Coordinates of C-alpha atoms in Angstrom, one line a residue:
M1 CA 74.5 51.0 -91.6
L2 CA 73.6 54.7 -91.3
L3 CA 71.5 56.4 -93.8
R4 CA 74.3 58.7 -95.1
A5 CA 76.5 55.6 -95.6
T6 CA 73.8 53.7 -97.3
L7 CA 73.2 56.5 -99.8
Q8 CA 77.0 56.9 -100.3
Q9 CA 77.4 53.2 -101.0
G10 CA 74.6 53.3 -103.6
L11 CA 76.1 56.3 -105.2
Q12 CA 79.6 54.7 -105.5
T13 CA 78.1 51.6 -107.1
L14 CA 76.3 53.7 -109.7
L15 CA 79.4 55.8 -110.4
A16 CA 81.4 52.6 -110.9
H17 CA 78.9 51.5 -113.6
Q18 CA 78.8 54.9 -115.2
V19 CA 75.1 55.4 -114.6
P20 CA 73.8 58.8 -115.7
S21 CA 72.8 61.2 -112.9
P22 CA 74.0 58.7 -110.3
Q23 CA 73.3 61.0 -107.3
L24 CA 69.7 61.5 -108.3
A25 CA 69.2 57.8 -109.0
A26 CA 70.7 56.8 -105.6
E27 CA 68.5 59.3 -103.8
L28 CA 65.3 58.3 -105.7
L29 CA 65.8 54.6 -105.0
L30 CA 66.5 55.1 -101.3
M31 CA 63.4 57.4 -101.1
H32 CA 61.4 54.6 -102.7
V33 CA 62.5 51.8 -100.3
L34 CA 62.1 54.1 -97.3
G35 CA 58.8 55.6 -98.4
R36 CA 60.3 59.0 -97.5
D37 CA 61.1 62.3 -99.4
R38 CA 64.5 63.8 -100.1
T39 CA 64.3 66.2 -97.1
Y40 CA 64.1 63.2 -94.8
L41 CA 67.2 61.6 -96.3
Y42 CA 69.3 64.7 -95.5
S43 CA 67.7 65.6 -92.2
H44 CA 68.3 62.1 -90.7
P45 CA 71.8 61.1 -91.9
D46 CA 72.6 59.2 -88.7
E47 CA 69.5 57.0 -88.7
E48 CA 70.1 53.3 -88.7
V49 CA 68.8 51.5 -91.8
P50 CA 67.1 48.2 -91.0
P51 CA 68.8 45.2 -92.7
A52 CA 65.8 44.3 -94.8
I53 CA 65.6 47.9 -96.2
L54 CA 69.4 47.8 -96.8
Q55 CA 69.1 44.5 -98.7
H56 CA 66.1 45.8 -100.8
Y57 CA 68.0 49.0 -101.6
S58 CA 71.1 47.1 -102.6
Q59 CA 69.0 45.0 -105.0
L60 CA 67.5 48.1 -106.6
I61 CA 70.9 49.7 -107.0
A62 CA 72.1 46.5 -108.7
E63 CA 69.2 46.7 -111.1
R64 CA 69.9 50.3 -111.9
A65 CA 73.6 49.5 -112.5
T66 CA 72.5 47.2 -115.3
G67 CA 71.0 50.2 -117.1
K68 CA 67.4 49.6 -116.1
P69 CA 65.8 53.1 -115.8
T70 CA 65.0 54.3 -112.3
Q71 CA 61.4 54.8 -113.3
Y72 CA 60.9 51.2 -114.3
I73 CA 62.4 50.1 -110.9
T74 CA 60.1 52.4 -108.8
G75 CA 57.2 52.2 -111.2
H76 CA 56.6 55.9 -111.2
Q77 CA 57.3 59.1 -113.1
A78 CA 56.0 62.6 -112.6
F79 CA 54.5 64.5 -115.6
W80 CA 52.7 67.8 -115.6
G81 CA 52.6 67.6 -111.8
L82 CA 50.8 64.3 -111.9
D83 CA 52.1 60.9 -110.7
F84 CA 52.1 58.2 -113.5
E85 CA 52.6 54.5 -113.2
V86 CA 55.2 53.4 -115.8
T87 CA 56.2 49.9 -116.8
P88 CA 58.3 48.5 -119.7
D89 CA 55.2 48.5 -121.8
V90 CA 55.3 52.3 -122.1
L91 CA 57.9 55.1 -122.8
I92 CA 58.9 57.0 -119.7
P93 CA 57.3 60.4 -119.8
R94 CA 59.8 63.1 -120.2
P95 CA 59.8 66.8 -119.3
E96 CA 60.3 67.8 -123.0
T97 CA 57.0 66.2 -123.9
E98 CA 55.2 68.6 -121.5
H99 CA 55.7 71.2 -124.3
I100 CA 52.9 69.5 -126.2
V101 CA 50.5 70.3 -123.3
E102 CA 51.9 73.9 -123.1
C103 CA 51.3 74.3 -126.8
V104 CA 47.7 73.1 -126.5
L105 CA 47.0 75.6 -123.7
E106 CA 48.5 78.4 -125.8
L107 CA 46.6 77.5 -128.9
A108 CA 43.4 77.2 -126.9
R109 CA 44.1 80.7 -125.4
R110 CA 44.5 82.1 -128.9
Q111 CA 41.2 80.6 -130.0
D112 CA 39.6 82.0 -126.8
Y113 CA 38.6 78.6 -125.6
A114 CA 37.6 78.6 -121.9
K115 CA 38.8 75.9 -119.5
D116 CA 35.3 74.6 -119.5
A117 CA 35.0 74.4 -123.3
C118 CA 33.7 71.1 -124.6
L119 CA 36.7 70.3 -126.7
R120 CA 37.3 67.0 -128.4
I121 CA 40.9 65.9 -128.2
V122 CA 42.8 62.7 -129.2
D123 CA 46.3 61.6 -128.1
V124 CA 47.8 59.3 -130.7
G125 CA 50.3 56.7 -129.4
T126 CA 49.1 57.5 -125.9
G127 CA 51.5 55.1 -124.0
S128 CA 51.1 55.8 -120.3
G129 CA 48.3 58.2 -121.1
C130 CA 50.4 61.1 -119.8
I131 CA 49.5 63.6 -122.5
A132 CA 45.9 62.7 -122.6
L133 CA 45.5 62.8 -118.9
A134 CA 47.5 66.0 -118.5
V135 CA 45.3 67.8 -121.1
A136 CA 42.2 66.4 -119.4
S137 CA 43.3 67.8 -116.1
E138 CA 43.4 71.3 -117.8
F139 CA 40.0 71.1 -119.6
A140 CA 37.3 69.9 -117.2
C141 CA 34.7 69.4 -119.9
A142 CA 36.8 68.1 -122.7
K143 CA 36.2 64.7 -124.3
V144 CA 39.6 63.2 -124.5
F145 CA 40.6 60.0 -126.3
G146 CA 43.9 58.1 -126.1
V147 CA 44.7 55.6 -128.8
D148 CA 47.6 53.1 -129.0
I149 CA 48.4 50.0 -130.9
S150 CA 49.8 48.3 -127.8
T151 CA 47.4 46.6 -125.5
G152 CA 50.0 46.6 -122.7
A153 CA 50.4 50.3 -122.9
L154 CA 46.6 50.8 -122.9
A155 CA 46.3 48.8 -119.7
V156 CA 48.8 51.1 -118.0
A157 CA 47.0 54.2 -119.3
C158 CA 43.7 52.9 -118.0
R159 CA 45.2 52.3 -114.5
N160 CA 46.7 55.8 -114.6
A161 CA 43.3 57.3 -115.5
S162 CA 41.8 55.5 -112.5
S163 CA 44.5 56.4 -110.0
L164 CA 44.3 60.1 -111.1
G165 CA 40.5 60.1 -110.7
M166 CA 39.7 60.5 -114.4
P167 CA 38.4 57.1 -115.5
E168 CA 35.4 58.6 -117.1
R169 CA 37.2 61.6 -118.5
V170 CA 39.5 59.8 -121.0
T171 CA 38.5 57.0 -123.3
F172 CA 41.4 54.7 -124.3
L173 CA 41.1 52.6 -127.5
E174 CA 43.3 50.2 -129.4
S175 CA 44.0 51.6 -132.8
D176 CA 46.7 52.0 -135.4
L177 CA 47.0 55.8 -135.4
L178 CA 43.5 57.2 -136.0
H179 CA 42.0 54.4 -138.0
R180 CA 39.5 53.2 -135.4
L181 CA 38.2 56.7 -134.7
L182 CA 37.9 57.5 -138.4
D183 CA 36.1 54.1 -139.0
A184 CA 33.7 55.0 -136.2
N185 CA 32.6 58.2 -138.0
F186 CA 34.6 60.6 -135.8
A187 CA 36.0 62.3 -138.9
G188 CA 35.8 66.1 -138.7
T189 CA 35.0 66.2 -135.0
F190 CA 38.2 66.9 -133.2
D191 CA 39.6 70.2 -132.1
F192 CA 43.1 68.8 -131.4
V193 CA 45.1 65.8 -132.6
L194 CA 48.2 65.3 -130.3
S195 CA 51.0 62.9 -130.6
N196 CA 54.5 62.0 -129.3
P197 CA 55.0 59.4 -132.0
P198 CA 57.8 56.9 -132.6
Y199 CA 60.6 58.8 -134.4
V200 CA 63.9 57.1 -133.7
G201 CA 64.8 55.3 -137.0
R202 CA 67.1 52.3 -137.3
H203 CA 70.0 54.5 -138.3
E204 CA 69.8 56.4 -135.0
M205 CA 69.1 53.6 -132.5
D206 CA 72.8 53.1 -131.8
K207 CA 73.0 56.8 -130.7
V208 CA 70.6 56.7 -127.9
Q209 CA 71.5 55.7 -124.3
R210 CA 71.4 52.1 -123.3
E211 CA 68.7 52.9 -120.8
V212 CA 66.5 53.8 -123.8
S213 CA 67.6 51.3 -126.4
D214 CA 67.8 48.3 -124.1
F215 CA 64.8 48.9 -121.8
E216 CA 62.1 51.1 -123.3
P217 CA 59.6 49.5 -125.8
R218 CA 61.2 49.5 -129.2
L219 CA 57.8 49.8 -130.9
A220 CA 57.2 53.1 -129.2
L221 CA 60.7 54.3 -130.0
G222 CA 60.4 53.6 -133.7
A223 CA 62.8 50.7 -134.1
D224 CA 60.8 49.3 -137.0
L225 CA 61.2 52.7 -138.9
E226 CA 63.8 53.1 -141.5
R227 CA 64.0 56.9 -141.5
G228 CA 62.1 58.1 -138.5
E229 CA 59.5 60.3 -140.2
E230 CA 57.2 57.5 -141.5
I231 CA 54.7 58.0 -138.7
Y232 CA 54.3 61.7 -139.5
E233 CA 53.7 60.8 -143.2
R234 CA 50.8 58.6 -142.1
L235 CA 49.5 60.7 -139.3
F236 CA 49.2 64.1 -140.9
P237 CA 46.7 63.0 -143.6
Q238 CA 44.6 61.2 -141.0
A239 CA 44.7 64.3 -138.8
L240 CA 43.3 66.3 -141.6
Q241 CA 40.4 63.9 -141.8
A242 CA 39.9 63.8 -138.0
L243 CA 40.0 67.6 -137.3
K244 CA 37.4 70.2 -137.6
P245 CA 38.2 73.1 -139.9
G246 CA 40.4 75.3 -137.7
G247 CA 41.5 72.4 -135.5
Y248 CA 45.2 71.8 -134.7
V249 CA 47.6 68.9 -134.9
V250 CA 50.4 69.1 -132.3
V251 CA 53.3 66.7 -132.4
E252 CA 56.7 66.1 -130.7
I253 CA 59.7 65.8 -133.1
G254 CA 63.2 64.5 -132.8
Y255 CA 66.1 67.0 -132.3
S256 CA 67.1 67.1 -136.0
M257 CA 63.7 66.6 -137.6
R258 CA 62.3 70.2 -137.9
E259 CA 62.8 70.7 -141.6
T260 CA 61.7 67.2 -142.5
V261 CA 58.5 67.3 -140.5
L262 CA 57.6 70.8 -141.7
A263 CA 58.0 69.7 -145.3
L264 CA 55.4 67.0 -144.7
L265 CA 52.7 69.6 -143.9
G266 CA 51.2 70.6 -147.2
E267 CA 49.0 73.6 -148.3
E268 CA 46.0 72.2 -146.4
W269 CA 47.7 73.5 -143.2
D270 CA 47.9 77.1 -141.8
E271 CA 49.8 78.6 -138.9
I272 CA 52.6 76.1 -139.1
Q273 CA 55.2 76.6 -136.3
A274 CA 58.0 74.8 -134.5
T275 CA 58.3 75.5 -130.8
P276 CA 61.7 75.0 -129.1
D277 CA 62.3 73.3 -125.8
L278 CA 64.2 74.9 -122.9
A279 CA 67.5 74.0 -124.6
G280 CA 66.5 75.8 -127.8
I281 CA 66.0 72.6 -129.8
P282 CA 62.8 72.5 -132.0
R283 CA 60.6 70.1 -130.0
V284 CA 56.9 70.6 -131.0
V285 CA 55.4 71.2 -134.4
S286 CA 51.8 72.6 -134.6
A287 CA 49.6 73.4 -137.5
K288 CA 46.0 74.5 -138.1
K289 CA 43.7 72.8 -140.5
G290 CA 42.7 75.3 -143.1
R291 CA 39.1 76.0 -143.8
P292 CA 37.7 74.7 -147.1

């Protein structure tokens, strides 16, 4: 079968199963089995596809048709210009979460921190390590921690640190939020506490795509939460303990959580703001620990 026909066949299968963004998925899976980029697909439409490659592609298309995310099939997802391994142990990094990294860079600029500043930063619920490693890539001398309650997620994060050449730059630890760091006498030492925490409560789980609800780790989504904001209720007091005076907490929030999350930040916090994503939806909340 020719390359163009192979791609078209994959596309038609995904269309028939109402897979979101079927053209992109069909292309990415074919690029994956061929080990080629998108330019190659469209510059060699009449190339014969070997039977073994065609069979492999058909198997991957069938997997995607069940709802399994493309990223779990290929094992990769780009974030902040970096290539991350992803498995069903971790949430798939999303472009919206890059706003956390952007917010950190903006806050660091306001504080006149240089790129070689010896900042201490922790990413809570690190998952694949995408936030921790993206921030580490921007601050060469920063000491970055990534904590997660999932040992499976931490294993993925450690592999990502190694593949990105930063195994010594980021320390990954098993911890329920910040408990382990606070118990280890790290209180009052951090410049930034970052998090994309679980925030999808039980009442909202039926509203998310099947690719999310059926395949991504429910613990990381928040399936055990009744309302969705419980993690913020626990995290903000711990962040106050972990941060230096003048340090910042920066968290991602759900599309309708702005007022709820802002209300959880008390008088101990200054410079509270909600930053919208490219769609204008409040996506990141940041706040500065007030000085005593």
